[in-house]
Amino acid sequence: MGDGKQARNEEFQSFMVGRWPRLMRTAFLLTGEQHAAEDLVQSTLERVYVSWRRVGAADDPEAYVRRVMINLHARKHRRRLKEFLAPKDDSGLVHEIADAGDRIAQADDRGALLKALSQLPVRQREAVVLRYWEDLTETQAAEAMGCSVGTVKSNAAKGITKLRAIPGLAETVTHGGRK
């Protein structure tokens, strides 16, 4: 009996270590803050560990875990806790102007995109993150969000439309996203 528990623990640890970077990226895109992302991933993995026997036996454990993460994030949002993808006041920061092909310029584009992403309603943000950053199919995103494929399509389309409407961001979204 102890060997079965140890095997499950090792299986869970292997899963967690292998998926940690991707889970952190998704959590960061959802929450917009490193510490909040870490908390979200930790909370998700705590819940998953308790029921690892069922999760590990699922057809797609990663999809199961992603669904738990989306649900936890949605519950947190329902409690109306504020999330920030960018500091409100960056007046003290020195901003460099970089060449368009420079990595710093890419980081600036990413910063602008994260700031714009923070302005989307939560469901639109979830749909955009799952579809375009996580590159999930509409069906996979619907399963993760606990909604219909039509809802994912609608929220993703509205989110991308809002992102494209932001001056200076339109080109980044058009070239980086799907048409």
mmCIF file of C-alpha atoms in Angstrom:
data_model
loop_
_atom_site.group_PDB
_atom_site.id
_atom_site.type_symbol
_atom_site.label_atom_id
_atom_site.label_comp_id
_atom_site.label_asym_id
_atom_site.label_seq_id
_atom_site.Cartn_x
_atom_site.Cartn_y
_atom_site.Cartn_z
ATOM 1 C CA MET A 1 0.000 0.000 0.000
ATOM 2 C CA GLY A 2 2.874 2.366 0.755
ATOM 3 C CA ASP A 3 4.419 1.592 -2.636
ATOM 4 C CA GLY A 4 1.213 2.675 -4.431
ATOM 5 C CA LYS A 5 1.172 5.974 -2.575
ATOM 6 C CA GLN A 6 4.855 6.513 -3.279
ATOM 7 C CA ALA A 7 4.304 5.744 -6.973
ATOM 8 C CA ARG A 8 1.427 8.272 -7.108
ATOM 9 C CA ASN A 9 3.599 10.857 -5.345
ATOM 10 C CA GLU A 10 6.395 10.306 -7.858
ATOM 11 C CA GLU A 11 3.941 10.491 -10.756
ATOM 12 C CA PHE A 12 2.511 13.744 -9.397
ATOM 13 C CA GLN A 13 5.978 15.202 -8.815
ATOM 14 C CA SER A 14 7.027 14.285 -12.346
ATOM 15 C CA PHE A 15 3.877 15.891 -13.749
ATOM 16 C CA MET A 16 4.333 19.023 -11.643
ATOM 17 C CA VAL A 17 8.007 19.513 -12.537
ATOM 18 C CA GLY A 18 7.339 18.928 -16.234
ATOM 19 C CA ARG A 19 4.365 21.292 -16.429
ATOM 20 C CA TRP A 20 5.491 24.013 -13.997
ATOM 21 C CA PRO A 21 6.850 26.481 -16.609
ATOM 22 C CA ARG A 22 3.741 26.265 -18.789
ATOM 23 C CA LEU A 23 1.395 26.509 -15.802
ATOM 24 C CA MET A 24 3.314 29.545 -14.548
ATOM 25 C CA ARG A 25 3.111 31.242 -17.938
ATOM 26 C CA THR A 26 -0.640 30.686 -18.136
ATOM 27 C CA ALA A 27 -1.135 31.830 -14.552
ATOM 28 C CA PHE A 28 0.947 34.950 -15.155
ATOM 29 C CA LEU A 29 -1.052 35.850 -18.234
ATOM 30 C CA LEU A 30 -4.255 35.386 -16.251
ATOM 31 C CA THR A 31 -3.185 37.266 -13.132
ATOM 32 C CA GLY A 32 -0.556 39.645 -14.447
ATOM 33 C CA GLU A 33 1.686 39.380 -11.423
ATOM 34 C CA GLN A 34 4.476 36.934 -10.648
ATOM 35 C CA HIS A 35 3.484 36.341 -7.012
ATOM 36 C CA ALA A 36 -0.204 35.992 -7.859
ATOM 37 C CA ALA A 37 0.714 33.535 -10.619
ATOM 38 C CA GLU A 38 2.803 31.475 -8.205
ATOM 39 C CA ASP A 39 -0.072 31.474 -5.711
ATOM 40 C CA LEU A 40 -2.527 30.395 -8.406
ATOM 41 C CA VAL A 41 -0.291 27.532 -9.573
ATOM 42 C CA GLN A 42 0.377 26.437 -5.980
ATOM 43 C CA SER A 43 -3.332 26.467 -5.140
ATOM 44 C CA THR A 44 -4.097 24.561 -8.320
ATOM 45 C CA LEU A 45 -1.487 21.914 -7.587
ATOM 46 C CA GLU A 46 -2.687 21.586 -3.990
ATOM 47 C CA ARG A 47 -6.178 20.769 -5.217
ATOM 48 C CA VAL A 48 -4.912 18.456 -7.905
ATOM 49 C CA TYR A 49 -2.628 16.566 -5.505
ATOM 50 C CA VAL A 50 -5.529 15.679 -3.214
ATOM 51 C CA SER A 51 -7.325 13.969 -6.089
ATOM 52 C CA TRP A 52 -4.266 12.875 -8.090
ATOM 53 C CA ARG A 53 -5.540 9.313 -8.463
ATOM 54 C CA ARG A 54 -8.513 10.617 -10.486
ATOM 55 C CA VAL A 55 -6.519 13.356 -12.258
ATOM 56 C CA GLY A 56 -3.674 11.030 -13.242
ATOM 57 C CA ALA A 57 -6.181 8.564 -14.687
ATOM 58 C CA ALA A 58 -7.908 11.252 -16.792
ATOM 59 C CA ASP A 59 -7.535 11.159 -20.575
ATOM 60 C CA ASP A 60 -5.686 14.482 -20.490
ATOM 61 C CA PRO A 61 -4.348 15.357 -17.017
ATOM 62 C CA GLU A 62 -2.944 18.665 -18.259
ATOM 63 C CA ALA A 63 -6.397 19.760 -19.479
ATOM 64 C CA TYR A 64 -7.857 18.746 -16.110
ATOM 65 C CA VAL A 65 -5.260 20.827 -14.256
ATOM 66 C CA ARG A 66 -5.791 23.776 -16.604
ATOM 67 C CA ARG A 67 -9.530 23.613 -15.876
ATOM 68 C CA VAL A 68 -8.868 23.652 -12.127
ATOM 69 C CA MET A 69 -6.616 26.701 -12.622
ATOM 70 C CA ILE A 70 -9.218 28.573 -14.679
ATOM 71 C CA ASN A 71 -11.904 27.788 -12.078
ATOM 72 C CA LEU A 72 -9.710 29.004 -9.207
ATOM 73 C CA HIS A 73 -8.871 32.166 -11.125
ATOM 74 C CA ALA A 74 -12.556 32.772 -11.902
ATOM 75 C CA ARG A 75 -13.492 32.314 -8.224
ATOM 76 C CA LYS A 76 -10.845 34.805 -7.213
ATOM 77 C CA HIS A 77 -12.168 37.285 -9.764
ATOM 78 C CA ARG A 78 -15.728 36.795 -8.562
ATOM 79 C CA ARG A 79 -14.552 37.929 -5.166
ATOM 80 C CA ARG A 80 -13.570 41.121 -6.970
ATOM 81 C CA LEU A 81 -9.904 41.010 -6.023
ATOM 82 C CA LYS A 82 -7.982 43.375 -8.244
ATOM 83 C CA GLU A 83 -5.438 42.086 -10.716
ATOM 84 C CA PHE A 84 -2.734 44.075 -12.364
ATOM 85 C CA LEU A 85 -0.716 43.196 -15.437
ATOM 86 C CA ALA A 86 1.365 46.369 -15.238
ATOM 87 C CA PRO A 87 2.251 48.791 -12.469
ATOM 88 C CA LYS A 88 -0.079 51.779 -12.313
ATOM 89 C CA ASP A 89 2.753 54.238 -11.927
ATOM 90 C CA ASP A 90 5.930 53.675 -13.886
ATOM 91 C CA SER A 91 7.003 57.338 -13.819
ATOM 92 C CA GLY A 92 10.194 56.451 -11.968
ATOM 93 C CA LEU A 93 11.323 53.967 -14.608
ATOM 94 C CA VAL A 94 13.783 54.905 -17.331
ATOM 95 C CA HIS A 95 12.474 53.925 -20.762
ATOM 96 C CA GLU A 96 14.939 53.113 -23.512
ATOM 97 C CA ILE A 97 14.165 53.460 -27.200
ATOM 98 C CA ALA A 98 15.418 50.365 -29.036
ATOM 99 C CA ASP A 99 15.726 49.358 -32.682
ATOM 100 C CA ALA A 100 12.725 47.435 -34.026
ATOM 101 C CA GLY A 101 14.708 44.165 -34.323
ATOM 102 C CA ASP A 102 16.191 44.478 -30.853
ATOM 103 C CA ARG A 103 15.147 42.158 -28.002
ATOM 104 C CA ILE A 104 14.436 45.187 -25.826
ATOM 105 C CA ALA A 105 11.943 46.426 -28.413
ATOM 106 C CA GLN A 106 10.281 43.019 -28.307
ATOM 107 C CA ALA A 107 10.112 43.310 -24.520
ATOM 108 C CA ASP A 108 8.511 46.744 -24.894
ATOM 109 C CA ASP A 109 5.939 45.240 -27.288
ATOM 110 C CA ARG A 110 5.289 42.478 -24.783
ATOM 111 C CA GLY A 111 4.861 45.029 -21.998
ATOM 112 C CA ALA A 112 2.376 47.003 -24.084
ATOM 113 C CA LEU A 113 0.504 43.818 -24.916
ATOM 114 C CA LEU A 114 0.360 42.724 -21.260
ATOM 115 C CA LYS A 115 -0.904 46.154 -20.251
ATOM 116 C CA ALA A 116 -3.582 45.989 -22.954
ATOM 117 C CA LEU A 117 -4.472 42.457 -21.919
ATOM 118 C CA SER A 118 -5.099 43.678 -18.369
ATOM 119 C CA GLN A 119 -7.829 45.955 -19.707
ATOM 120 C CA LEU A 120 -9.902 43.065 -21.061
ATOM 121 C CA PRO A 121 -12.753 41.573 -19.034
ATOM 122 C CA VAL A 122 -11.703 38.329 -17.347
ATOM 123 C CA ARG A 123 -13.563 35.936 -19.697
ATOM 124 C CA GLN A 124 -12.151 37.678 -22.777
ATOM 125 C CA ARG A 125 -8.675 37.581 -21.248
ATOM 126 C CA GLU A 126 -9.044 33.877 -20.481
ATOM 127 C CA ALA A 127 -10.205 33.147 -24.026
ATOM 128 C CA VAL A 128 -7.389 35.157 -25.617
ATOM 129 C CA VAL A 129 -4.731 33.615 -23.346
ATOM 130 C CA LEU A 130 -5.919 30.056 -23.894
ATOM 131 C CA ARG A 131 -6.439 30.411 -27.658
ATOM 132 C CA TYR A 132 -3.461 32.540 -28.653
ATOM 133 C CA TRP A 133 -0.774 32.076 -26.005
ATOM 134 C CA GLU A 134 -1.524 28.508 -25.041
ATOM 135 C CA ASP A 135 -2.503 27.698 -28.632
ATOM 136 C CA LEU A 136 -5.443 25.553 -27.533
ATOM 137 C CA THR A 137 -8.212 24.638 -29.926
ATOM 138 C CA GLU A 138 -11.597 26.232 -29.382
ATOM 139 C CA THR A 139 -12.833 22.939 -27.945
ATOM 140 C CA GLN A 140 -9.905 22.678 -25.508
ATOM 141 C CA ALA A 141 -10.353 26.300 -24.424
ATOM 142 C CA ALA A 142 -14.092 25.703 -23.918
ATOM 143 C CA GLU A 143 -13.338 22.697 -21.728
ATOM 144 C CA ALA A 144 -10.810 24.702 -19.700
ATOM 145 C CA MET A 145 -13.213 27.624 -19.265
ATOM 146 C CA GLY A 146 -16.255 25.433 -18.624
ATOM 147 C CA CYS A 147 -18.301 26.987 -21.396
ATOM 148 C CA SER A 148 -19.410 26.354 -24.966
ATOM 149 C CA VAL A 149 -17.204 26.647 -28.033
ATOM 150 C CA GLY A 150 -19.385 29.545 -29.171
ATOM 151 C CA THR A 151 -18.643 31.422 -25.946
ATOM 152 C CA VAL A 152 -14.906 30.932 -26.495
ATOM 153 C CA LYS A 153 -15.199 32.159 -30.096
ATOM 154 C CA SER A 154 -17.220 35.189 -29.028
ATOM 155 C CA ASN A 155 -14.947 36.137 -26.110
ATOM 156 C CA ALA A 156 -11.752 35.600 -28.116
ATOM 157 C CA ALA A 157 -13.077 37.649 -31.042
ATOM 158 C CA LYS A 158 -14.216 40.489 -28.770
ATOM 159 C CA GLY A 159 -10.883 40.435 -26.919
ATOM 160 C CA ILE A 160 -8.809 40.530 -30.100
ATOM 161 C CA THR A 161 -11.030 43.311 -31.478
ATOM 162 C CA LYS A 162 -10.447 45.371 -28.322
ATOM 163 C CA LEU A 163 -6.693 44.718 -28.502
ATOM 164 C CA ARG A 164 -6.599 45.755 -32.173
ATOM 165 C CA ALA A 165 -8.404 49.000 -31.319
ATOM 166 C CA ILE A 166 -5.563 50.133 -29.041
ATOM 167 C CA PRO A 167 -3.313 52.605 -30.906
ATOM 168 C CA GLY A 168 0.148 51.207 -31.613
ATOM 169 C CA LEU A 169 -0.869 47.716 -30.577
ATOM 170 C CA ALA A 170 -2.856 46.839 -33.692
ATOM 171 C CA GLU A 171 0.196 45.722 -35.673
ATOM 172 C CA THR A 172 1.482 43.528 -32.832
ATOM 173 C CA VAL A 173 -1.895 41.802 -32.453
ATOM 174 C CA THR A 174 -2.402 41.375 -36.200
ATOM 175 C CA HIS A 175 1.018 39.827 -36.764
ATOM 176 C CA GLY A 176 1.121 37.853 -33.509
ATOM 177 C CA GLY A 177 -2.450 36.537 -33.500
ATOM 178 C CA ARG A 178 -4.548 34.501 -35.852
ATOM 179 C CA LYS A 179 -6.686 36.208 -38.422
#
